[in-house]
C-alpha positions as a Markdown table, in Angstrom:
| # | Residue | x | y | z |
|---|---|---|---|---|
| 1 | Unk | 8.2 | -64.9 | 93.0 |
| 2 | Unk | 12.2 | -65.0 | 93.0 |
| 3 | Unk | 13.4 | -62.4 | 95.3 |
| 4 | Unk | 17.2 | -62.0 | 96.0 |
| 5 | Unk | 18.3 | -61.8 | 99.7 |
| 6 | Unk | 19.4 | -58.9 | 101.3 |
| 7 | Unk | 18.1 | -56.2 | 98.8 |
| 8 | Unk | 14.8 | -55.5 | 100.5 |
| 9 | Unk | 16.0 | -52.6 | 102.3 |
| 10 | Unk | 17.7 | -50.9 | 99.3 |
| 11 | Unk | 14.8 | -51.6 | 97.2 |
| 12 | Unk | 12.4 | -49.7 | 99.8 |
| 13 | Unk | 15.0 | -46.8 | 99.9 |
| 14 | Unk | 15.0 | -46.5 | 96.2 |
| 15 | Unk | 11.0 | -46.8 | 95.9 |
| 16 | Unk | 10.6 | -44.0 | 98.4 |
| 17 | Unk | 13.1 | -41.9 | 96.6 |
| 18 | Unk | 11.9 | -42.6 | 93.0 |
| 19 | Unk | 11.9 | -39.7 | 90.5 |
| 20 | Unk | 8.3 | -38.4 | 90.0 |
| 21 | Unk | 6.7 | -39.2 | 86.7 |
| 22 | Unk | 6.6 | -35.7 | 85.5 |
| 23 | Unk | 10.3 | -35.1 | 86.3 |
| 24 | Unk | 11.1 | -38.3 | 84.4 |
| 25 | Unk | 9.2 | -37.2 | 81.4 |
| 26 | Unk | 10.7 | -33.8 | 81.5 |
| 27 | Unk | 14.3 | -35.4 | 81.7 |
| 28 | Unk | 13.6 | -37.8 | 78.9 |
| 29 | Unk | 12.5 | -34.7 | 76.8 |
| 30 | Unk | 15.7 | -33.0 | 77.4 |
| 31 | Unk | 17.7 | -36.2 | 76.3 |
| 32 | Unk | 15.5 | -36.5 | 73.2 |
| 33 | Unk | 16.3 | -32.9 | 72.1 |
| 34 | Unk | 20.0 | -34.1 | 72.7 |
| 35 | Unk | 19.6 | -37.0 | 70.5 |
| 36 | Unk | 19.3 | -35.0 | 67.1 |
| 37 | Unk | 22.7 | -34.2 | 65.5 |
| 38 | Unk | 21.5 | -30.6 | 64.2 |
| 39 | Unk | 20.6 | -29.7 | 67.7 |
| 40 | Unk | 24.0 | -31.0 | 69.0 |
| 41 | Unk | 25.6 | -28.7 | 66.7 |
| 42 | Unk | 23.7 | -26.0 | 67.5 |
| 43 | Unk | 24.6 | -26.5 | 71.1 |
| 44 | Unk | 28.0 | -27.2 | 70.4 |
| 45 | Unk | 28.1 | -23.8 | 68.6 |
| 46 | Unk | 26.6 | -22.0 | 71.3 |
| 47 | Unk | 29.1 | -23.4 | 73.9 |
| 48 | Unk | 31.4 | -21.2 | 72.2 |
| 49 | Unk | 29.6 | -18.1 | 72.6 |
| 50 | Unk | 26.2 | -16.1 | 71.8 |
| 51 | Unk | 25.2 | -16.2 | 68.2 |
| 52 | Unk | 22.3 | -14.9 | 66.2 |
| 53 | Unk | 20.3 | -17.1 | 63.7 |
| 54 | Unk | 22.2 | -15.8 | 60.8 |
| 55 | Unk | 25.5 | -16.8 | 62.3 |
| 56 | Unk | 24.1 | -20.1 | 63.1 |
| 57 | Unk | 22.8 | -20.6 | 59.6 |
| 58 | Unk | 26.1 | -19.8 | 58.2 |
| 59 | Unk | 28.1 | -22.2 | 60.7 |
| 60 | Unk | 25.7 | -25.1 | 60.1 |
| 61 | Unk | 25.2 | -24.5 | 56.5 |
| 62 | Unk | 21.5 | -24.6 | 57.0 |
| 63 | Unk | 18.5 | -22.5 | 56.1 |
| 64 | Unk | 17.4 | -19.8 | 58.6 |
| 65 | Unk | 13.9 | -21.3 | 59.1 |
| 66 | Unk | 15.2 | -24.7 | 59.7 |
| 67 | Unk | 17.8 | -23.2 | 62.4 |
| 68 | Unk | 14.8 | -21.1 | 63.8 |
| 69 | Unk | 12.8 | -24.2 | 64.2 |
| 70 | Unk | 15.6 | -26.1 | 66.1 |
| 71 | Unk | 16.0 | -23.1 | 68.3 |
| 72 | Unk | 12.5 | -22.6 | 69.2 |
| 73 | Unk | 12.3 | -26.5 | 70.1 |
| 74 | Unk | 15.4 | -26.1 | 72.4 |
| 75 | Unk | 14.0 | -22.9 | 73.9 |
| 76 | Unk | 10.8 | -24.6 | 74.9 |
| 77 | Unk | 13.0 | -27.1 | 76.9 |
| 78 | Unk | 15.0 | -24.3 | 78.6 |
| 79 | Unk | 18.2 | -25.7 | 76.8 |
| 80 | Unk | 18.8 | -22.1 | 75.1 |
| 81 | Unk | 17.6 | -18.7 | 75.7 |
| 82 | Unk | 17.5 | -15.5 | 73.6 |
| 83 | Unk | 18.3 | -12.1 | 74.0 |
| 84 | Unk | 16.9 | -9.1 | 71.6 |
| 85 | Unk | 19.2 | -6.4 | 70.6 |
| 86 | Unk | 17.1 | -4.1 | 68.2 |
| 87 | Unk | 16.0 | -6.6 | 65.3 |
| 88 | Unk | 18.4 | -9.2 | 66.0 |
| 89 | Unk | 18.0 | -12.1 | 68.5 |
| 90 | Unk | 20.8 | -13.6 | 69.8 |
| 91 | Unk | 20.8 | -17.0 | 71.2 |
| 92 | Unk | 22.9 | -18.8 | 74.2 |
| 93 | Unk | 22.9 | -21.8 | 76.3 |
| 94 | Unk | 20.3 | -21.3 | 79.1 |
| 95 | Unk | 22.6 | -22.1 | 81.8 |
| 96 | Unk | 25.9 | -23.6 | 83.0 |
| 97 | Unk | 24.1 | -27.0 | 83.6 |
| 98 | Unk | 23.4 | -27.6 | 80.1 |
| 99 | Unk | 27.0 | -26.8 | 78.9 |
| 100 | Unk | 28.4 | -29.2 | 81.9 |
| 101 | Unk | 25.8 | -31.9 | 80.6 |
| 102 | Unk | 26.9 | -31.4 | 77.1 |
| 103 | Unk | 30.7 | -30.9 | 77.8 |
| 104 | Unk | 30.8 | -34.2 | 80.1 |
| 105 | Unk | 29.1 | -36.5 | 77.5 |
| 106 | Unk | 31.4 | -35.2 | 75.0 |
| 107 | Unk | 34.2 | -36.2 | 77.1 |
| 108 | Unk | 32.8 | -39.3 | 77.9 |
| 109 | Unk | 32.5 | -40.6 | 74.2 |
| 110 | Unk | 36.1 | -39.3 | 73.8 |
| 111 | Unk | 37.8 | -41.5 | 75.9 |
| 112 | Unk | 38.2 | -45.4 | 75.6 |
């Protein structure tokens, strides 16, 4: 029953503006996706430009099926998007927000 004095107004505002459960869950899913080193490498590669599965497989030294599996996961979360050109599918980051989140986090861990 211990309550600090003076925080009730702030607590009320925060409670009224609390993130919705669905939004919190979706946000957690995006951070989960960013919690895998392979997916981080894919995202980093895509910050440098659009690549096909073959190119990503070569860059990451991984099999195409493993890369495709990770790309499907990232696509389902709208982190990457695809573009077909004939039989070739090219992948890129879904939007600038993803790149900004990624680059800001990279900068954050790079400074002491």
